[in-house]
mmCIF file of C-alpha atoms in Angstrom:
data_model
loop_
_atom_site.group_PDB
_atom_site.id
_atom_site.type_symbol
_atom_site.label_atom_id
_atom_site.label_comp_id
_atom_site.label_asym_id
_atom_site.label_seq_id
_atom_site.Cartn_x
_atom_site.Cartn_y
_atom_site.Cartn_z
ATOM 1 C CA MET A 238 -15.527 -22.259 -26.108
ATOM 2 C CA THR A 239 -12.735 -24.311 -24.519
ATOM 3 C CA PRO A 240 -9.309 -22.787 -25.275
ATOM 4 C CA SER A 241 -7.203 -24.839 -27.661
ATOM 5 C CA PRO A 242 -3.470 -24.668 -28.318
ATOM 6 C CA HIS A 243 -4.385 -24.265 -32.000
ATOM 7 C CA ASN A 244 -6.918 -21.491 -31.451
ATOM 8 C CA PRO A 245 -5.450 -17.985 -32.108
ATOM 9 C CA ALA A 246 -7.717 -16.604 -29.356
ATOM 10 C CA HIS A 247 -5.788 -18.742 -26.878
ATOM 11 C CA ALA A 248 -2.746 -16.459 -26.986
ATOM 12 C CA SER A 249 -4.753 -13.392 -25.957
ATOM 13 C CA GLU A 250 -6.188 -15.243 -22.955
ATOM 14 C CA VAL A 251 -2.836 -15.903 -21.332
ATOM 15 C CA GLY A 252 -1.900 -12.187 -21.255
ATOM 16 C CA PRO A 253 1.855 -11.621 -20.853
ATOM 17 C CA ALA A 254 2.483 -15.272 -21.568
ATOM 18 C CA ALA A 255 1.287 -14.829 -25.175
ATOM 19 C CA GLY A 256 4.785 -14.332 -26.509
ATOM 20 C CA ARG A 257 5.918 -17.770 -25.457
ATOM 21 C CA ALA A 258 7.037 -20.168 -28.156
ATOM 22 C CA GLN A 259 4.893 -22.908 -26.622
ATOM 23 C CA PRO A 260 1.340 -21.995 -25.531
ATOM 24 C CA LEU A 261 -0.255 -23.404 -22.396
ATOM 25 C CA SER A 262 -2.636 -26.308 -22.523
ATOM 26 C CA ALA A 263 -6.210 -26.075 -21.310
ATOM 27 C CA SER A 264 -5.333 -27.986 -18.118
ATOM 28 C CA GLU A 265 -2.385 -25.692 -17.441
ATOM 29 C CA LEU A 266 -4.584 -22.622 -17.919
ATOM 30 C CA ALA A 267 -7.139 -24.074 -15.522
ATOM 31 C CA TRP A 268 -4.392 -24.754 -12.935
ATOM 32 C CA LEU A 269 -3.055 -21.224 -13.362
ATOM 33 C CA TRP A 270 -6.523 -19.708 -12.926
ATOM 34 C CA ASP A 271 -7.042 -21.755 -9.766
ATOM 35 C CA LEU A 272 -3.673 -20.555 -8.415
ATOM 36 C CA ALA A 273 -4.648 -16.928 -9.058
ATOM 37 C CA LYS A 274 -7.951 -17.415 -7.183
ATOM 38 C CA ARG A 275 -6.209 -19.093 -4.234
ATOM 39 C CA LEU A 276 -3.631 -16.289 -4.062
ATOM 40 C CA HIS A 277 -6.405 -13.705 -4.075
ATOM 41 C CA ALA A 278 -8.056 -15.490 -1.131
ATOM 42 C CA CYS A 279 -4.878 -15.635 0.986
ATOM 43 C CA PRO A 280 -5.330 -13.712 4.255
ATOM 44 C CA ASP A 281 -1.708 -12.597 4.498
ATOM 45 C CA LEU A 282 1.727 -12.713 2.883
ATOM 46 C CA ALA A 283 2.901 -15.726 4.905
ATOM 47 C CA ALA A 284 0.000 -17.851 3.674
ATOM 48 C CA ALA A 285 0.629 -16.721 0.094
ATOM 49 C CA GLU A 286 4.311 -17.631 0.298
ATOM 50 C CA VAL A 287 3.401 -21.144 1.467
ATOM 51 C CA LEU A 288 0.968 -21.447 -1.432
ATOM 52 C CA VAL A 289 3.636 -20.287 -3.884
ATOM 53 C CA ALA A 290 6.101 -22.864 -2.554
ATOM 54 C CA LEU A 291 3.504 -25.591 -3.065
ATOM 55 C CA ALA A 292 2.768 -24.289 -6.567
ATOM 56 C CA GLU A 293 6.450 -24.422 -7.453
ATOM 57 C CA ALA A 294 6.538 -28.046 -6.354
ATOM 58 C CA GLU A 295 3.411 -28.839 -8.388
ATOM 59 C CA THR A 296 4.928 -27.456 -11.592
ATOM 60 C CA HIS A 297 8.382 -28.973 -11.106
ATOM 61 C CA GLY A 298 9.424 -30.348 -14.446
ATOM 62 C CA GLY A 299 6.410 -28.806 -16.158
ATOM 63 C CA GLY A 300 8.452 -26.902 -18.677
ATOM 64 C CA PRO A 301 9.442 -23.254 -19.122
ATOM 65 C CA ALA A 302 6.033 -22.078 -20.363
ATOM 66 C CA ILE A 303 4.079 -22.965 -17.214
ATOM 67 C CA ALA A 304 6.978 -21.829 -14.987
ATOM 68 C CA ALA A 305 6.989 -18.410 -16.673
ATOM 69 C CA ALA A 306 3.189 -18.146 -16.452
ATOM 70 C CA ARG A 307 3.292 -19.053 -12.784
ATOM 71 C CA ALA A 308 5.905 -16.362 -12.134
ATOM 72 C CA GLU A 309 3.804 -13.771 -13.964
ATOM 73 C CA THR A 310 0.796 -14.710 -11.820
ATOM 74 C CA VAL A 311 2.639 -14.901 -8.500
ATOM 75 C CA GLY A 312 4.738 -11.734 -8.796
ATOM 76 C CA PRO A 313 1.949 -9.118 -8.848
ATOM 77 C CA ALA A 314 -0.093 -11.035 -6.252
ATOM 78 C CA LEU A 315 2.780 -11.104 -3.754
ATOM 79 C CA ALA A 316 3.579 -7.450 -4.412
ATOM 80 C CA ASN A 317 -0.050 -6.544 -3.724
ATOM 81 C CA LEU A 318 -0.019 -8.493 -0.431
ATOM 82 C CA ARG A 319 3.230 -6.801 0.630
ATOM 83 C CA ASP A 320 1.684 -3.396 -0.008
ATOM 84 C CA ARG A 321 -1.473 -4.396 1.867
ATOM 85 C CA GLU A 322 0.518 -5.580 4.906
ATOM 86 C CA ARG A 323 2.654 -2.448 4.873
ATOM 87 C CA LEU A 324 -0.453 -0.251 4.892
ATOM 88 C CA ARG A 325 -2.056 -2.373 7.620
ATOM 89 C CA SER A 326 1.099 -2.074 9.731
ATOM 90 C CA LEU A 327 1.059 1.700 9.305
ATOM 91 C CA ALA A 328 -2.580 1.792 10.387
ATOM 92 C CA LEU A 329 -1.906 -0.270 13.524
ATOM 93 C CA ARG A 330 1.394 1.286 14.605
ATOM 94 C CA ASP A 331 2.092 4.563 16.304
ATOM 95 C CA PRO A 332 4.339 6.312 13.742
ATOM 96 C CA LEU A 333 6.519 8.016 16.362
ATOM 97 C CA THR A 334 7.317 5.125 18.718
ATOM 98 C CA GLY A 335 6.706 2.103 16.502
ATOM 99 C CA LEU A 336 4.490 0.586 19.198
ATOM 100 C CA CYS A 337 0.939 -0.648 18.708
ATOM 101 C CA ASN A 338 -1.656 2.108 18.747
ATOM 102 C CA ARG A 339 -5.045 2.301 20.458
ATOM 103 C CA ARG A 340 -6.758 0.677 17.503
ATOM 104 C CA ILE A 341 -4.934 -2.634 17.865
ATOM 105 C CA LEU A 342 -5.163 -2.374 21.660
ATOM 106 C CA ASP A 343 -8.965 -2.104 21.459
ATOM 107 C CA ASP A 344 -8.988 -5.206 19.256
ATOM 108 C CA GLU A 345 -6.475 -7.312 21.160
ATOM 109 C CA LEU A 346 -7.193 -6.528 24.813
ATOM 110 C CA PRO A 347 -10.619 -8.266 24.982
ATOM 111 C CA ARG A 348 -9.194 -11.262 23.125
ATOM 112 C CA LEU A 349 -6.293 -11.569 25.572
ATOM 113 C CA PHE A 350 -8.682 -11.424 28.532
ATOM 114 C CA VAL A 351 -10.903 -14.118 27.033
ATOM 115 C CA ARG A 352 -7.826 -16.272 26.452
ATOM 116 C CA ALA A 353 -6.641 -15.784 30.043
ATOM 117 C CA ALA A 354 -10.062 -16.690 31.421
ATOM 118 C CA THR A 355 -10.353 -19.740 29.173
ATOM 119 C CA LEU A 356 -6.919 -21.050 30.143
ATOM 120 C CA GLY A 357 -7.252 -20.068 33.780
ATOM 121 C CA GLU A 358 -4.117 -17.938 33.568
ATOM 122 C CA PRO A 359 -3.361 -14.562 35.152
ATOM 123 C CA LEU A 360 -2.779 -11.473 33.075
ATOM 124 C CA ALA A 361 -0.981 -8.311 34.198
ATOM 125 C CA LEU A 362 -1.522 -4.835 32.812
ATOM 126 C CA ALA A 363 0.794 -1.882 33.425
ATOM 127 C CA MET A 364 0.104 1.779 32.737
ATOM 128 C CA LEU A 365 3.286 3.833 32.323
ATOM 129 C CA ASP A 366 3.245 7.629 32.268
ATOM 130 C CA LEU A 367 6.205 9.981 31.855
ATOM 131 C CA ASP A 368 6.580 12.337 34.804
ATOM 132 C CA ARG A 369 6.053 16.058 34.198
ATOM 133 C CA PHE A 370 6.273 15.563 30.452
ATOM 134 C CA ARG A 371 4.391 18.762 29.618
ATOM 135 C CA ASP A 372 6.954 20.776 31.583
ATOM 136 C CA TYR A 373 9.692 18.855 29.772
ATOM 137 C CA ASN A 374 8.204 19.791 26.391
ATOM 138 C CA GLU A 375 7.969 23.454 27.350
ATOM 139 C CA ARG A 376 11.532 23.522 28.620
ATOM 140 C CA HIS A 377 13.217 21.593 25.797
ATOM 141 C CA GLY A 378 10.753 21.932 22.900
ATOM 142 C CA HIS A 379 8.431 19.455 21.214
ATOM 143 C CA PRO A 380 11.090 17.925 18.913
ATOM 144 C CA ALA A 381 13.074 16.988 22.023
ATOM 145 C CA GLY A 382 9.899 15.598 23.569
ATOM 146 C CA ASP A 383 9.354 13.474 20.478
ATOM 147 C CA MET A 384 12.871 12.108 20.885
ATOM 148 C CA VAL A 385 11.998 11.119 24.460
ATOM 149 C CA LEU A 386 8.871 9.303 23.271
ATOM 150 C CA MET A 387 10.869 7.488 20.597
ATOM 151 C CA THR A 388 13.413 6.424 23.223
ATOM 152 C CA ILE A 389 10.705 5.111 25.550
ATOM 153 C CA GLY A 390 9.162 3.218 22.641
ATOM 154 C CA GLY A 391 12.512 1.573 21.962
ATOM 155 C CA LEU A 392 12.941 0.645 25.623
ATOM 156 C CA LEU A 393 9.497 -0.938 25.719
ATOM 157 C CA GLN A 394 10.165 -2.879 22.527
ATOM 158 C CA GLY A 395 13.387 -4.229 23.973
ATOM 159 C CA PHE A 396 11.808 -5.006 27.344
ATOM 160 C CA ARG A 397 8.677 -6.858 26.308
ATOM 161 C CA ARG A 398 8.593 -10.599 25.802
ATOM 162 C CA GLU A 399 7.304 -12.030 22.536
ATOM 163 C CA LEU A 400 3.847 -12.660 24.003
ATOM 164 C CA ASP A 401 3.588 -9.183 25.606
ATOM 165 C CA LEU A 402 1.762 -6.337 23.901
ATOM 166 C CA ALA A 403 3.230 -2.828 24.201
ATOM 167 C CA CYS A 404 1.125 0.139 23.082
ATOM 168 C CA ARG A 405 1.214 3.889 23.099
ATOM 169 C CA TYR A 406 -1.987 4.585 24.991
ATOM 170 C CA GLY A 407 -2.021 8.294 24.241
ATOM 171 C CA GLY A 408 0.274 11.304 24.620
ATOM 172 C CA GLU A 409 3.023 10.340 27.061
ATOM 173 C CA GLU A 410 1.148 7.323 28.414
ATOM 174 C CA PHE A 411 1.933 3.724 27.498
ATOM 175 C CA MET A 412 0.385 0.341 28.262
ATOM 176 C CA LEU A 413 2.096 -3.017 28.576
ATOM 177 C CA ILE A 414 -0.027 -6.181 28.664
ATOM 178 C CA MET A 415 1.709 -9.267 30.049
ATOM 179 C CA PRO A 416 -0.161 -12.546 29.524
ATOM 180 C CA ALA A 417 0.460 -15.467 31.893
ATOM 181 C CA THR A 418 1.856 -13.031 34.473
ATOM 182 C CA ALA A 419 0.475 -12.201 37.912
ATOM 183 C CA ALA A 420 0.374 -8.535 38.905
ATOM 184 C CA ALA A 421 2.844 -9.004 41.786
ATOM 185 C CA GLU A 422 5.300 -10.704 39.421
ATOM 186 C CA ALA A 423 4.854 -7.874 36.923
ATOM 187 C CA THR A 424 5.886 -5.242 39.478
ATOM 188 C CA SER A 425 9.211 -7.032 39.935
ATOM 189 C CA ARG A 426 9.695 -7.431 36.192
ATOM 190 C CA LEU A 427 8.974 -3.755 35.577
ATOM 191 C CA GLU A 428 11.548 -2.393 38.009
ATOM 192 C CA PRO A 429 14.451 -2.691 35.504
ATOM 193 C CA LEU A 430 12.322 -0.832 32.958
ATOM 194 C CA ARG A 431 11.656 2.006 35.416
ATOM 195 C CA GLN A 432 15.384 2.247 36.070
ATOM 196 C CA ALA A 433 16.203 2.131 32.353
ATOM 197 C CA VAL A 434 13.875 5.078 31.684
ATOM 198 C CA ALA A 435 15.503 7.150 34.450
ATOM 199 C CA GLU A 436 18.989 6.324 33.198
ATOM 200 C CA ALA A 437 18.323 6.638 29.452
ATOM 201 C CA ALA A 438 20.768 8.832 27.549
ATOM 202 C CA ILE A 439 18.568 10.924 25.261
ATOM 203 C CA HIS A 440 20.259 13.145 22.695
ATOM 204 C CA HIS A 441 18.784 15.788 20.443
ATOM 205 C CA GLU A 442 20.593 18.144 18.046
ATOM 206 C CA GLY A 443 23.986 17.180 19.384
ATOM 207 C CA ARG A 444 23.238 17.680 23.073
ATOM 208 C CA ARG A 445 22.217 15.318 25.825
ATOM 209 C CA LEU A 446 18.796 16.091 27.210
ATOM 210 C CA ALA A 447 17.858 16.174 30.864
ATOM 211 C CA PRO A 448 16.799 12.781 32.242
ATOM 212 C CA ILE A 449 13.145 11.917 32.647
ATOM 213 C CA THR A 450 11.363 9.473 34.939
ATOM 214 C CA CYS A 451 8.167 7.491 34.736
ATOM 215 C CA SER A 452 5.440 6.307 37.069
ATOM 216 C CA ILE A 453 3.832 2.895 36.617
ATOM 217 C CA GLY A 454 0.539 1.460 37.852
ATOM 218 C CA VAL A 455 0.015 -2.306 37.756
ATOM 219 C CA ALA A 456 -3.140 -4.389 38.007
ATOM 220 C CA GLY A 457 -4.016 -7.924 37.062
ATOM 221 C CA PHE A 458 -6.698 -10.398 36.099
ATOM 222 C CA PRO A 459 -8.362 -11.913 38.054
ATOM 223 C CA ALA A 460 -6.958 -10.299 41.211
ATOM 224 C CA HIS A 461 -8.086 -6.735 40.431
ATOM 225 C CA GLY A 462 -11.002 -7.267 38.094
ATOM 226 C CA GLY A 463 -12.839 -9.759 35.922
ATOM 227 C CA SER A 464 -12.911 -7.684 32.742
ATOM 228 C CA ALA A 465 -10.546 -5.625 30.632
ATOM 229 C CA ALA A 466 -12.297 -2.393 31.633
ATOM 230 C CA ALA A 467 -12.040 -3.195 35.345
ATOM 231 C CA VAL A 468 -8.347 -4.058 35.194
ATOM 232 C CA VAL A 469 -7.523 -0.972 33.105
ATOM 233 C CA ALA A 470 -9.339 1.169 35.672
ATOM 234 C CA ALA A 471 -7.444 -0.503 38.521
ATOM 235 C CA ALA A 472 -4.089 0.047 36.789
ATOM 236 C CA ASP A 473 -5.007 3.679 36.123
ATOM 237 C CA GLU A 474 -5.851 4.167 39.817
ATOM 238 C CA ALA A 475 -2.516 2.591 40.781
ATOM 239 C CA LEU A 476 -0.766 4.978 38.385
ATOM 240 C CA TYR A 477 -2.542 7.887 40.082
ATOM 241 C CA LEU A 478 -1.226 6.644 43.439
ATOM 242 C CA ALA A 479 2.301 6.406 42.033
ATOM 243 C CA LYS A 480 2.067 9.983 40.781
ATOM 244 C CA GLY A 481 0.725 11.210 44.099
ATOM 245 C CA SER A 482 3.467 9.588 46.153
ATOM 246 C CA GLY A 483 6.418 11.336 44.546
ATOM 247 C CA ARG A 484 6.512 9.875 41.006
ATOM 248 C CA ASP A 485 9.251 7.579 39.643
ATOM 249 C CA HIS A 486 7.459 4.701 41.392
ATOM 250 C CA ILE A 487 5.692 1.449 40.590
ATOM 251 C CA ARG A 488 2.409 0.860 42.414
ATOM 252 C CA LEU A 489 0.299 -2.246 42.631
ATOM 253 C CA ALA A 490 -3.463 -1.839 42.386
ATOM 254 C CA ALA A 491 -5.949 -2.119 45.238
ATOM 255 C CA ASP A 492 -3.641 -2.084 48.265
ATOM 256 C CA GLY A 493 -1.343 0.620 46.838
ATOM 257 C CA ARG A 494 1.779 -1.085 48.120
ATOM 258 C CA GLU A 495 4.968 0.441 46.801
ATOM 259 C CA ALA A 496 6.954 -1.981 44.658
ATOM 260 C CA ARG A 497 10.121 0.005 44.415
#
């Protein structure tokens, strides 16, 4: 049966809006139901906020009853999306460093390579590993080691451009993906980061910790491989060369030339 403003059952159908002095019309209820469905289908909070702004414009001058009903529909939906995005962020972020974790890297890396190939652009990939970190942990303790990892995460966040992707690859190893960047250019860009790591002032429990250094291996698409797996392997080999030649170095893949 179509709801009617004069039908007592109408009040129960509008939920929290039932206490309003003026009930909603059938067309207003239909609009409200459509808004709820569209909010439920929104992929993220940003899309929902745009939809809400449009809904506010649609009901401008529609009276207090529909405005209150809209607010009662929008509020819980936006709160649910905020909670969903917060949980998704926790699932995709390394809790210690705040960087992306391996899960988002596995999703994004193939996409970035496809984009680079489609646009005919280079893409650089850097593997960064903290030097003698296990010894550092044993000497200073794991809480101090965690403070080092947090510091490196902050340095990477501050260093990367908006289009770059910085991830904690595992343990004390990090990866930085730099779209639209050739590998040779990346080695020059990364030198200030290497210096910043070596000069970082890291404090724990009121004392300044011993400095730590990092080694970096750099490879790029298409120069060092035509796939994500090939370029990752090339960067890992360059990192191995950097470690083997005294650490605290940046090495470019394939020819092993020292960039420092």
